[in-house]
Amino acid sequence: MTVTRAPLINVRGLSKRYPVGTLRRRMLYAVDEVDLTIGEGECVGLVGESGCGKSTLARVLARLIDPTSGEIELSGVEIGTISAKRFGGSSLRGDIQVVFQDPTESLNPGFTVFQAIADPLKRLVGGSSQDITDLVLAALDDVGLPREYGSRYPHQLSGGQKARVGIARAIAVKPKLLVLDEPTSALDVSVQSLILHLLAKLQKQRGMSYLFVSHDLNVVRLLCDKIAVMYLGRIVEFGQSKSVFHEPRHPYTRALIDAIPDAGRKNADRTKLEGSASSPIDPDQNACRFTGRCPVELPICTKAMPPLTSLGNGSLVACHRAIEGNP
Ligand SMILES: Nc1ncnc2c1ncn2[C@@H]1O[C@H](COP(=O)(O)OP(=O)(O)O)[C@@H](O)[C@H]1O
Ligand SMILES: [Mg+2]
């Protein structure tokens, strides 16, 4: 069943370009004209190869960095035009929190666990020191860390425990949206599944929305309601996890799924990705980004960029062949 929820965050035409080269006249298109909606209480997965722009999109959306252009609406309020610096100092900061990939890097080594969790609470929520203490202890309980760990420093924690602190710190301020950038990829496999279960439980309990970034489609499929597939800065497919996984319409999505061992497709039907993605620097805006690598390319693919188009099953796809009904 397709559940439609009120949009929490609505992104339109979002781009982030970086000037590169000695003259800084060439442009690297890290994120290019992205449209994305995340509903209230919805978990949206963002997948794609390394370098396709996932972290950049996550950081722009979380307002840690400024977009080059485009709109970001949070509960109907335009936040894309507020500078990242001003956003960081505003009351809106508490609405979007981020969990980073490497908990070692994101935790201040000089802060105890208690201080790490209390710091954003003091800045964003406020209250008496007893209020703050109560909220920190509740956050520790929520992520399954014993309360006495509050007095420990990051170097006294395991990778999984550090990840739990990173999550506790982010959820303590009760965000509406949690942006998770590959939150388990620095962890041992056995710890990864514990953290994923914790994240799934917290999302259900609190009704938060997630933007869950991962290069692992298998992880995203289990955790997320919807999947956005990104290729060279653009969303090429977006839809319910089940539809995207079982009826992928974009040849790149098919290749990602076929790269998963035992994904259920026969070897003969598998799409194999050859070569590597083309350059994100000044890419041809009148061609599909996947040309040259696409196994089902048409002549039109090098002449026009396929728009993200509804196929009627709830999925959106940017592929001339799929749009023409000939996948
Ligand atoms: N601060 C920056 N300056 C210049 N280029 C950047 C910067 N951040 C990211 N990029 C480039 O943007 C593209 C997308 O990077 P990123 O968002 O980190 O991808 P992913 O998270 O999918 O691996 C890459 O080509 C990367 O080199
Ligand atoms: Mg990344």
mmCIF file of C-alpha atoms and ligand atoms in Angstrom:
data_model
loop_
_atom_site.group_PDB
_atom_site.id
_atom_site.type_symbol
_atom_site.label_atom_id
_atom_site.label_comp_id
_atom_site.label_asym_id
_atom_site.label_seq_id
_atom_site.Cartn_x
_atom_site.Cartn_y
_atom_site.Cartn_z
ATOM 1 C CA MET A 1 0.000 0.000 0.000
ATOM 2 C CA THR A 2 1.262 3.451 -0.828
ATOM 3 C CA VAL A 3 1.047 5.788 2.130
ATOM 4 C CA THR A 4 1.097 9.489 1.367
ATOM 5 C CA ARG A 5 2.208 11.642 4.254
ATOM 6 C CA ALA A 6 2.245 15.413 4.612
ATOM 7 C CA PRO A 7 5.567 16.715 3.328
ATOM 8 C CA LEU A 8 8.063 17.694 6.018
ATOM 9 C CA ILE A 9 10.770 18.777 3.658
ATOM 10 C CA ASN A 10 10.352 19.770 0.064
ATOM 11 C CA VAL A 11 13.387 20.365 -2.118
ATOM 12 C CA ARG A 12 13.062 21.943 -5.568
ATOM 13 C CA GLY A 13 15.761 22.478 -8.176
ATOM 14 C CA LEU A 14 18.526 22.191 -5.589
ATOM 15 C CA SER A 15 22.068 22.551 -6.907
ATOM 16 C CA LYS A 16 25.515 22.750 -5.372
ATOM 17 C CA ARG A 17 28.399 23.592 -7.677
ATOM 18 C CA TYR A 18 32.031 24.074 -6.756
ATOM 19 C CA PRO A 19 34.427 26.177 -8.843
ATOM 20 C CA VAL A 20 37.521 24.128 -9.714
ATOM 21 C CA GLY A 21 40.841 24.536 -11.543
ATOM 22 C CA THR A 22 43.456 27.241 -11.176
ATOM 23 C CA LEU A 23 41.196 29.914 -12.690
ATOM 24 C CA ARG A 24 38.154 28.510 -10.861
ATOM 25 C CA ARG A 25 36.152 28.971 -14.067
ATOM 26 C CA ARG A 26 35.186 25.344 -14.419
ATOM 27 C CA MET A 27 32.364 24.022 -12.290
ATOM 28 C CA LEU A 28 32.001 20.732 -10.493
ATOM 29 C CA TYR A 29 28.323 19.788 -10.383
ATOM 30 C CA ALA A 30 28.152 17.979 -7.017
ATOM 31 C CA VAL A 31 24.340 18.226 -6.803
ATOM 32 C CA ASP A 32 22.360 19.220 -9.871
ATOM 33 C CA GLU A 33 18.696 20.285 -9.985
ATOM 34 C CA VAL A 34 17.459 17.857 -7.338
ATOM 35 C CA ASP A 35 13.763 17.607 -6.451
ATOM 36 C CA LEU A 36 13.012 15.552 -3.348
ATOM 37 C CA THR A 37 10.169 15.333 -0.849
ATOM 38 C CA ILE A 38 10.362 13.645 2.546
ATOM 39 C CA GLY A 39 7.059 13.119 4.325
ATOM 40 C CA GLU A 40 6.433 13.400 8.053
ATOM 41 C CA GLY A 41 7.605 10.214 9.742
ATOM 42 C CA GLU A 42 8.999 8.882 6.494
ATOM 43 C CA CYS A 43 12.387 7.267 5.970
ATOM 44 C CA VAL A 44 13.924 8.063 2.604
ATOM 45 C CA GLY A 45 17.101 6.287 1.553
ATOM 46 C CA LEU A 46 19.626 7.972 -0.719
ATOM 47 C CA VAL A 47 21.890 5.593 -2.617
ATOM 48 C CA GLY A 48 24.521 5.798 -5.321
ATOM 49 C CA GLU A 49 28.200 5.223 -5.939
ATOM 50 C CA SER A 50 30.899 7.071 -4.051
ATOM 51 C CA GLY A 51 31.291 10.623 -5.380
ATOM 52 C CA CYS A 52 27.752 10.909 -6.808
ATOM 53 C CA GLY A 53 26.840 13.741 -4.419
ATOM 54 C CA LYS A 54 25.041 12.016 -1.535
ATOM 55 C CA SER A 55 26.951 13.757 1.275
ATOM 56 C CA THR A 56 26.738 17.115 -0.462
ATOM 57 C CA LEU A 57 22.974 16.788 -0.879
ATOM 58 C CA ALA A 58 22.635 15.645 2.759
ATOM 59 C CA ARG A 59 24.699 18.599 4.007
ATOM 60 C CA VAL A 60 22.888 21.182 1.913
ATOM 61 C CA LEU A 61 19.547 19.772 2.986
ATOM 62 C CA ALA A 62 20.614 19.803 6.653
ATOM 63 C CA ARG A 63 21.755 23.411 6.089
ATOM 64 C CA LEU A 64 25.363 22.761 7.057
ATOM 65 C CA ILE A 65 26.432 24.212 3.700
ATOM 66 C CA ASP A 66 24.722 26.676 1.381
ATOM 67 C CA PRO A 67 23.148 25.635 -1.912
ATOM 68 C CA THR A 68 24.219 27.345 -5.144
ATOM 69 C CA SER A 69 20.547 27.564 -6.104
ATOM 70 C CA GLY A 70 17.182 25.983 -5.399
ATOM 71 C CA GLU A 71 14.555 25.848 -2.678
ATOM 72 C CA ILE A 72 14.348 23.923 0.584
ATOM 73 C CA GLU A 73 11.049 24.115 2.425
ATOM 74 C CA LEU A 74 10.769 22.787 5.973
ATOM 75 C CA SER A 75 7.159 22.493 7.184
ATOM 76 C CA GLY A 76 6.238 25.196 4.692
ATOM 77 C CA VAL A 77 9.081 27.572 5.710
ATOM 78 C CA GLU A 78 11.719 28.397 3.103
ATOM 79 C CA ILE A 79 15.095 27.626 4.709
ATOM 80 C CA GLY A 80 17.253 27.405 1.569
ATOM 81 C CA THR A 81 17.821 31.149 1.501
ATOM 82 C CA ILE A 82 18.907 31.405 5.154
ATOM 83 C CA SER A 83 22.716 31.142 5.255
ATOM 84 C CA ALA A 84 24.100 27.985 6.860
ATOM 85 C CA LYS A 85 25.681 30.175 9.535
ATOM 86 C CA ARG A 86 22.424 31.927 10.425
ATOM 87 C CA PHE A 87 20.507 28.673 10.285
ATOM 88 C CA GLY A 88 22.993 27.168 12.763
ATOM 89 C CA GLY A 89 22.223 29.938 15.226
ATOM 90 C CA SER A 90 18.451 29.832 14.761
ATOM 91 C CA SER A 91 15.766 27.861 16.567
ATOM 92 C CA LEU A 92 15.244 25.873 13.351
ATOM 93 C CA ARG A 93 18.605 24.126 13.886
ATOM 94 C CA GLY A 94 16.955 21.732 16.323
ATOM 95 C CA ASP A 95 14.489 20.579 13.649
ATOM 96 C CA ILE A 96 17.189 19.002 11.473
ATOM 97 C CA GLN A 97 19.999 17.052 13.105
ATOM 98 C CA VAL A 98 22.795 15.072 11.504
ATOM 99 C CA VAL A 99 24.486 11.782 12.361
ATOM 100 C CA PHE A 100 27.841 11.510 10.630
ATOM 101 C CA GLN A 101 29.682 8.551 9.188
ATOM 102 C CA ASP A 102 32.658 8.561 11.501
ATOM 103 C CA PRO A 103 31.718 9.015 15.167
ATOM 104 C CA THR A 104 35.394 9.410 16.096
ATOM 105 C CA GLU A 105 35.660 12.529 13.971
ATOM 106 C CA SER A 106 32.338 14.031 14.986
ATOM 107 C CA LEU A 107 32.870 13.701 18.757
ATOM 108 C CA ASN A 108 35.029 16.257 20.543
ATOM 109 C CA PRO A 109 37.782 14.220 22.298
ATOM 110 C CA GLY A 110 37.792 16.697 25.193
ATOM 111 C CA PHE A 111 34.072 16.289 25.955
ATOM 112 C CA THR A 112 32.628 13.538 28.110
ATOM 113 C CA VAL A 113 29.617 11.680 26.743
ATOM 114 C CA PHE A 114 27.427 13.761 29.030
ATOM 115 C CA GLN A 115 28.904 17.025 27.763
ATOM 116 C CA ALA A 116 28.624 15.915 24.129
ATOM 117 C CA ILE A 117 24.896 15.289 24.504
ATOM 118 C CA ALA A 118 24.263 18.286 26.782
ATOM 119 C CA ASP A 119 25.965 20.800 24.472
ATOM 120 C CA PRO A 120 23.304 20.959 21.701
ATOM 121 C CA LEU A 121 20.572 20.717 24.351
ATOM 122 C CA LYS A 122 21.902 23.833 26.091
ATOM 123 C CA ARG A 123 22.145 25.720 22.797
ATOM 124 C CA LEU A 124 18.902 24.611 21.194
ATOM 125 C CA VAL A 125 16.491 23.620 23.947
ATOM 126 C CA GLY A 126 17.615 25.374 27.127
ATOM 127 C CA GLY A 127 16.185 24.915 30.607
ATOM 128 C CA SER A 128 17.606 24.415 34.080
ATOM 129 C CA SER A 129 20.658 22.230 34.602
ATOM 130 C CA GLN A 130 18.335 19.604 36.106
ATOM 131 C CA ASP A 131 16.197 19.713 32.915
ATOM 132 C CA ILE A 132 19.313 19.247 30.785
ATOM 133 C CA THR A 133 20.542 16.379 32.988
ATOM 134 C CA ASP A 134 17.166 14.643 32.711
ATOM 135 C CA LEU A 135 17.182 14.980 28.918
ATOM 136 C CA VAL A 136 20.764 13.661 28.631
ATOM 137 C CA LEU A 137 19.941 10.641 30.806
ATOM 138 C CA ALA A 138 16.781 9.970 28.784
ATOM 139 C CA ALA A 139 18.821 10.138 25.559
ATOM 140 C CA LEU A 140 21.347 7.647 26.973
ATOM 141 C CA ASP A 141 18.467 5.316 27.872
ATOM 142 C CA ASP A 142 16.978 5.728 24.392
ATOM 143 C CA VAL A 143 20.151 4.599 22.647
ATOM 144 C CA GLY A 144 20.839 1.767 25.093
ATOM 145 C CA LEU A 145 23.936 3.212 26.785
ATOM 146 C CA PRO A 146 24.259 2.737 30.554
ATOM 147 C CA ARG A 147 23.933 6.074 32.376
ATOM 148 C CA GLU A 148 27.367 5.750 33.980
ATOM 149 C CA TYR A 149 28.882 6.085 30.480
ATOM 150 C CA GLY A 150 28.070 9.788 30.764
ATOM 151 C CA SER A 151 31.404 10.391 32.481
ATOM 152 C CA ARG A 152 33.485 8.608 29.827
ATOM 153 C CA TYR A 153 35.513 10.221 27.073
ATOM 154 C CA PRO A 154 35.325 9.138 23.400
ATOM 155 C CA HIS A 155 38.645 7.258 23.574
ATOM 156 C CA GLN A 156 37.148 5.051 26.303
ATOM 157 C CA LEU A 157 34.338 3.902 24.005
ATOM 158 C CA SER A 158 34.041 1.248 21.308
ATOM 159 C CA GLY A 159 33.006 2.193 17.758
ATOM 160 C CA GLY A 160 29.427 1.080 18.378
ATOM 161 C CA GLN A 161 29.235 3.044 21.634
ATOM 162 C CA LYS A 162 30.539 6.174 19.892
ATOM 163 C CA ALA A 163 27.888 5.707 17.212
ATOM 164 C CA ARG A 164 25.254 5.517 19.974
ATOM 165 C CA VAL A 165 26.544 8.777 21.475
ATOM 166 C CA GLY A 166 26.337 10.446 18.041
ATOM 167 C CA ILE A 167 22.727 9.283 17.737
ATOM 168 C CA ALA A 168 21.853 10.283 21.330
ATOM 169 C CA ARG A 169 23.233 13.768 20.745
ATOM 170 C CA ALA A 170 21.203 14.170 17.561
ATOM 171 C CA ILE A 171 17.876 12.876 18.902
ATOM 172 C CA ALA A 172 18.098 14.549 22.333
ATOM 173 C CA VAL A 173 16.885 17.862 20.857
ATOM 174 C CA LYS A 174 13.887 16.065 19.281
ATOM 175 C CA PRO A 175 14.484 16.865 15.617
ATOM 176 C CA LYS A 176 11.770 16.465 13.001
ATOM 177 C CA LEU A 177 14.321 15.233 10.471
ATOM 178 C CA LEU A 178 17.410 13.167 11.119
ATOM 179 C CA VAL A 179 19.965 13.170 8.308
ATOM 180 C CA LEU A 180 22.166 10.094 8.566
ATOM 181 C CA ASP A 181 25.239 10.063 6.345
ATOM 182 C CA GLU A 182 26.433 6.453 6.112
ATOM 183 C CA PRO A 183 26.002 6.116 9.896
ATOM 184 C CA THR A 184 27.191 2.506 10.080
ATOM 185 C CA SER A 185 29.821 2.230 7.368
ATOM 186 C CA ALA A 186 32.734 2.835 9.791
ATOM 187 C CA LEU A 187 31.511 0.014 12.069
ATOM 188 C CA ASP A 188 32.140 -3.732 12.223
ATOM 189 C CA VAL A 189 29.448 -5.742 10.460
ATOM 190 C CA SER A 190 28.130 -7.259 13.726
ATOM 191 C CA VAL A 191 27.733 -3.794 15.274
ATOM 192 C CA GLN A 192 26.178 -2.357 12.098
ATOM 193 C CA SER A 193 23.012 -4.419 12.432
ATOM 194 C CA LEU A 194 22.596 -3.455 16.107
ATOM 195 C CA ILE A 195 22.807 0.227 15.210
ATOM 196 C CA LEU A 196 20.419 -0.198 12.262
ATOM 197 C CA HIS A 197 17.897 -1.885 14.556
ATOM 198 C CA LEU A 198 18.266 0.942 17.051
ATOM 199 C CA LEU A 199 17.690 3.534 14.314
ATOM 200 C CA ALA A 200 14.612 1.693 13.049
ATOM 201 C CA LYS A 201 13.202 1.493 16.591
ATOM 202 C CA LEU A 202 13.823 5.185 17.324
ATOM 203 C CA GLN A 203 12.200 6.247 14.077
ATOM 204 C CA LYS A 204 9.053 4.263 14.849
ATOM 205 C CA GLN A 205 8.874 5.422 18.471
ATOM 206 C CA ARG A 206 9.331 9.101 17.713
ATOM 207 C CA GLY A 207 7.798 9.446 14.266
ATOM 208 C CA MET A 208 10.909 11.281 13.023
ATOM 209 C CA SER A 209 11.679 11.555 9.323
ATOM 210 C CA TYR A 210 14.996 10.172 8.110
ATOM 211 C CA LEU A 211 17.183 10.923 5.158
ATOM 212 C CA PHE A 212 19.356 7.839 5.261
ATOM 213 C CA VAL A 213 22.434 8.015 3.051
ATOM 214 C CA SER A 214 24.141 4.780 2.124
ATOM 215 C CA HIS A 215 26.041 3.212 -0.719
ATOM 216 C CA ASP A 216 24.439 -0.100 0.316
ATOM 217 C CA LEU A 217 21.081 -0.654 -1.330
ATOM 218 C CA ASN A 218 20.441 -3.727 0.823
ATOM 219 C CA VAL A 219 20.596 -1.682 4.046
ATOM 220 C CA VAL A 220 18.378 1.046 2.623
ATOM 221 C CA ARG A 221 15.825 -1.447 1.369
ATOM 222 C CA LEU A 222 15.305 -2.881 4.869
ATOM 223 C CA LEU A 223 15.120 0.413 6.707
ATOM 224 C CA CYS A 224 13.506 2.897 4.325
ATOM 225 C CA ASP A 225 9.983 3.521 3.008
ATOM 226 C CA LYS A 226 11.319 5.145 -0.150
ATOM 227 C CA ILE A 227 14.546 5.101 -2.103
ATOM 228 C CA ALA A 228 16.163 7.886 -4.116
ATOM 229 C CA VAL A 229 18.881 6.727 -6.496
ATOM 230 C CA MET A 230 21.522 9.308 -7.345
ATOM 231 C CA TYR A 231 23.903 9.349 -10.284
ATOM 232 C CA LEU A 232 26.436 12.121 -10.933
ATOM 233 C CA GLY A 233 24.597 14.743 -8.919
ATOM 234 C CA ARG A 234 21.081 13.915 -10.142
ATOM 235 C CA ILE A 235 18.227 11.792 -8.807
ATOM 236 C CA VAL A 236 17.579 9.195 -11.507
ATOM 237 C CA GLU A 237 14.898 7.141 -9.747
ATOM 238 C CA PHE A 238 12.653 7.704 -6.737
ATOM 239 C CA GLY A 239 9.853 5.594 -5.349
ATOM 240 C CA GLN A 240 8.619 3.163 -2.732
ATOM 241 C CA SER A 241 11.469 0.863 -1.649
ATOM 242 C CA LYS A 242 9.589 -2.222 -2.818
ATOM 243 C CA SER A 243 8.891 -0.825 -6.294
ATOM 244 C CA VAL A 244 12.415 0.475 -6.753
ATOM 245 C CA PHE A 245 13.952 -2.771 -5.584
ATOM 246 C CA HIS A 246 11.638 -5.233 -7.322
ATOM 247 C CA GLU A 247 10.741 -3.243 -10.448
ATOM 248 C CA PRO A 248 13.665 -0.913 -11.063
ATOM 249 C CA ARG A 249 13.004 1.260 -14.118
ATOM 250 C CA HIS A 250 16.333 3.001 -14.512
ATOM 251 C CA PRO A 251 19.211 0.927 -15.955
ATOM 252 C CA TYR A 252 21.516 2.360 -13.284
ATOM 253 C CA THR A 253 19.193 1.185 -10.491
ATOM 254 C CA ARG A 254 19.091 -2.234 -12.145
ATOM 255 C CA ALA A 255 22.879 -2.334 -12.201
ATOM 256 C CA LEU A 256 23.069 -1.382 -8.505
ATOM 257 C CA ILE A 257 20.647 -4.153 -7.579
ATOM 258 C CA ASP A 258 22.401 -6.661 -9.794
ATOM 259 C CA ALA A 259 25.679 -5.875 -8.059
ATOM 260 C CA ILE A 260 24.183 -7.264 -4.818
ATOM 261 C CA PRO A 261 24.998 -10.965 -4.531
ATOM 262 C CA ASP A 262 21.838 -13.121 -4.448
ATOM 263 C CA ALA A 263 19.520 -10.235 -5.283
ATOM 264 C CA GLY A 264 17.192 -12.770 -6.854
ATOM 265 C CA ARG A 265 17.818 -12.082 -10.524
ATOM 266 C CA LYS A 266 19.249 -14.668 -12.867
ATOM 267 C CA ASN A 267 22.821 -14.057 -13.941
ATOM 268 C CA ALA A 268 21.821 -13.840 -17.602
ATOM 269 C CA ASP A 269 19.397 -10.974 -16.829
ATOM 270 C CA ARG A 270 21.884 -9.004 -14.809
ATOM 271 C CA THR A 271 22.987 -5.545 -15.846
ATOM 272 C CA LYS A 272 26.691 -5.102 -15.313
ATOM 273 C CA LEU A 273 28.191 -1.663 -14.959
ATOM 274 C CA GLU A 274 31.228 -1.142 -17.153
ATOM 275 C CA GLY A 275 33.786 1.610 -16.611
ATOM 276 C CA SER A 276 33.323 4.478 -14.198
ATOM 277 C CA ALA A 277 31.029 7.473 -14.079
ATOM 278 C CA SER A 278 32.002 10.370 -16.339
ATOM 279 C CA SER A 279 33.373 13.621 -14.925
ATOM 280 C CA PRO A 280 31.157 15.839 -12.770
ATOM 281 C CA ILE A 281 33.055 18.892 -14.089
ATOM 282 C CA ASP A 282 31.023 20.926 -16.615
ATOM 283 C CA PRO A 283 28.943 17.922 -17.693
ATOM 284 C CA ASP A 284 26.834 18.116 -20.873
ATOM 285 C CA GLN A 285 23.469 19.502 -19.735
ATOM 286 C CA ASN A 286 21.864 18.268 -22.973
ATOM 287 C CA ALA A 287 22.546 14.590 -22.412
ATOM 288 C CA CYS A 288 21.688 11.928 -19.884
ATOM 289 C CA ARG A 289 24.535 11.612 -17.340
ATOM 290 C CA PHE A 290 24.487 7.834 -17.765
ATOM 291 C CA THR A 291 25.386 7.864 -21.478
ATOM 292 C CA GLY A 292 28.537 5.978 -22.365
ATOM 293 C CA ARG A 293 27.874 3.542 -19.558
ATOM 294 C CA CYS A 294 24.249 2.720 -20.241
ATOM 295 C CA PRO A 295 23.500 -0.717 -21.722
ATOM 296 C CA VAL A 296 20.211 0.407 -23.296
ATOM 297 C CA GLU A 297 21.138 3.830 -24.681
ATOM 298 C CA LEU A 298 18.970 5.444 -27.393
ATOM 299 C CA PRO A 299 20.052 8.177 -29.867
ATOM 300 C CA ILE A 300 18.010 10.774 -27.914
ATOM 301 C CA CYS A 301 20.034 10.093 -24.737
ATOM 302 C CA THR A 302 23.011 12.125 -25.994
ATOM 303 C CA LYS A 303 20.742 14.973 -27.162
ATOM 304 C CA ALA A 304 18.426 15.665 -24.235
ATOM 305 C CA MET A 305 18.502 15.305 -20.471
ATOM 306 C CA PRO A 306 15.640 13.014 -19.441
ATOM 307 C CA PRO A 307 13.395 14.721 -16.847
ATOM 308 C CA LEU A 308 12.355 12.914 -13.657
ATOM 309 C CA THR A 309 8.974 11.610 -14.815
ATOM 310 C CA SER A 310 6.102 9.851 -13.062
ATOM 311 C CA LEU A 311 5.453 6.376 -14.409
ATOM 312 C CA GLY A 312 2.091 6.005 -12.724
ATOM 313 C CA ASN A 313 3.166 3.355 -10.192
ATOM 314 C CA GLY A 314 4.314 5.997 -7.722
ATOM 315 C CA SER A 315 7.880 5.886 -9.022
ATOM 316 C CA LEU A 316 9.673 8.721 -10.747
ATOM 317 C CA VAL A 317 12.385 7.914 -13.247
ATOM 318 C CA ALA A 318 14.740 9.946 -15.416
ATOM 319 C CA CYS A 319 15.352 7.654 -18.401
ATOM 320 C CA HIS A 320 14.223 8.188 -22.003
ATOM 321 C CA ARG A 321 13.739 4.494 -22.543
ATOM 322 C CA ALA A 322 11.610 3.994 -19.419
ATOM 323 C CA ILE A 323 9.583 7.142 -20.191
ATOM 324 C CA GLU A 324 8.886 5.808 -23.687
ATOM 325 C CA GLY A 325 7.602 2.609 -22.064
ATOM 326 C CA ASN A 326 10.390 0.501 -23.428
ATOM 327 C CA PRO A 327 12.628 -0.357 -20.480
HETATM 328 N N1 LIG B 1 34.080 21.149 -0.784
HETATM 329 C C1 LIG B 1 34.179 20.618 -2.006
HETATM 330 N N2 LIG B 1 34.879 21.236 -2.981
HETATM 331 C C2 LIG B 1 34.982 20.728 -4.227
HETATM 332 N N3 LIG B 1 34.402 19.561 -4.613
HETATM 333 C C3 LIG B 1 33.683 18.887 -3.685
HETATM 334 C C4 LIG B 1 33.530 19.363 -2.340
HETATM 335 N N4 LIG B 1 32.764 18.469 -1.664
HETATM 336 C C5 LIG B 1 32.455 17.489 -2.529
HETATM 337 N N5 LIG B 1 33.013 17.724 -3.742
HETATM 338 C C6 LIG B 1 32.869 16.889 -4.953
HETATM 339 O O1 LIG B 1 31.480 16.705 -5.154
HETATM 340 C C7 LIG B 1 31.211 15.391 -5.649
HETATM 341 C C8 LIG B 1 30.240 14.710 -4.719
HETATM 342 O O2 LIG B 1 30.891 14.419 -3.493
HETATM 343 P P1 LIG B 1 30.119 13.778 -2.249
HETATM 344 O O3 LIG B 1 28.895 14.576 -2.000
HETATM 345 O O4 LIG B 1 31.082 13.648 -1.137
HETATM 346 O O5 LIG B 1 29.711 12.337 -2.812
HETATM 347 P P2 LIG B 1 29.303 10.989 -2.039
HETATM 348 O O6 LIG B 1 28.909 11.355 -0.644
HETATM 349 O O7 LIG B 1 28.183 10.421 -2.853
HETATM 350 O O8 LIG B 1 30.498 10.094 -2.078
HETATM 351 C C9 LIG B 1 32.567 14.699 -5.758
HETATM 352 O O9 LIG B 1 33.017 14.816 -7.097
HETATM 353 C C10 LIG B 1 33.424 15.488 -4.794
HETATM 354 O O10 LIG B 1 34.785 15.426 -5.200
HETATM 355 MG MG MG B 2 29.597 10.633 1.200
#
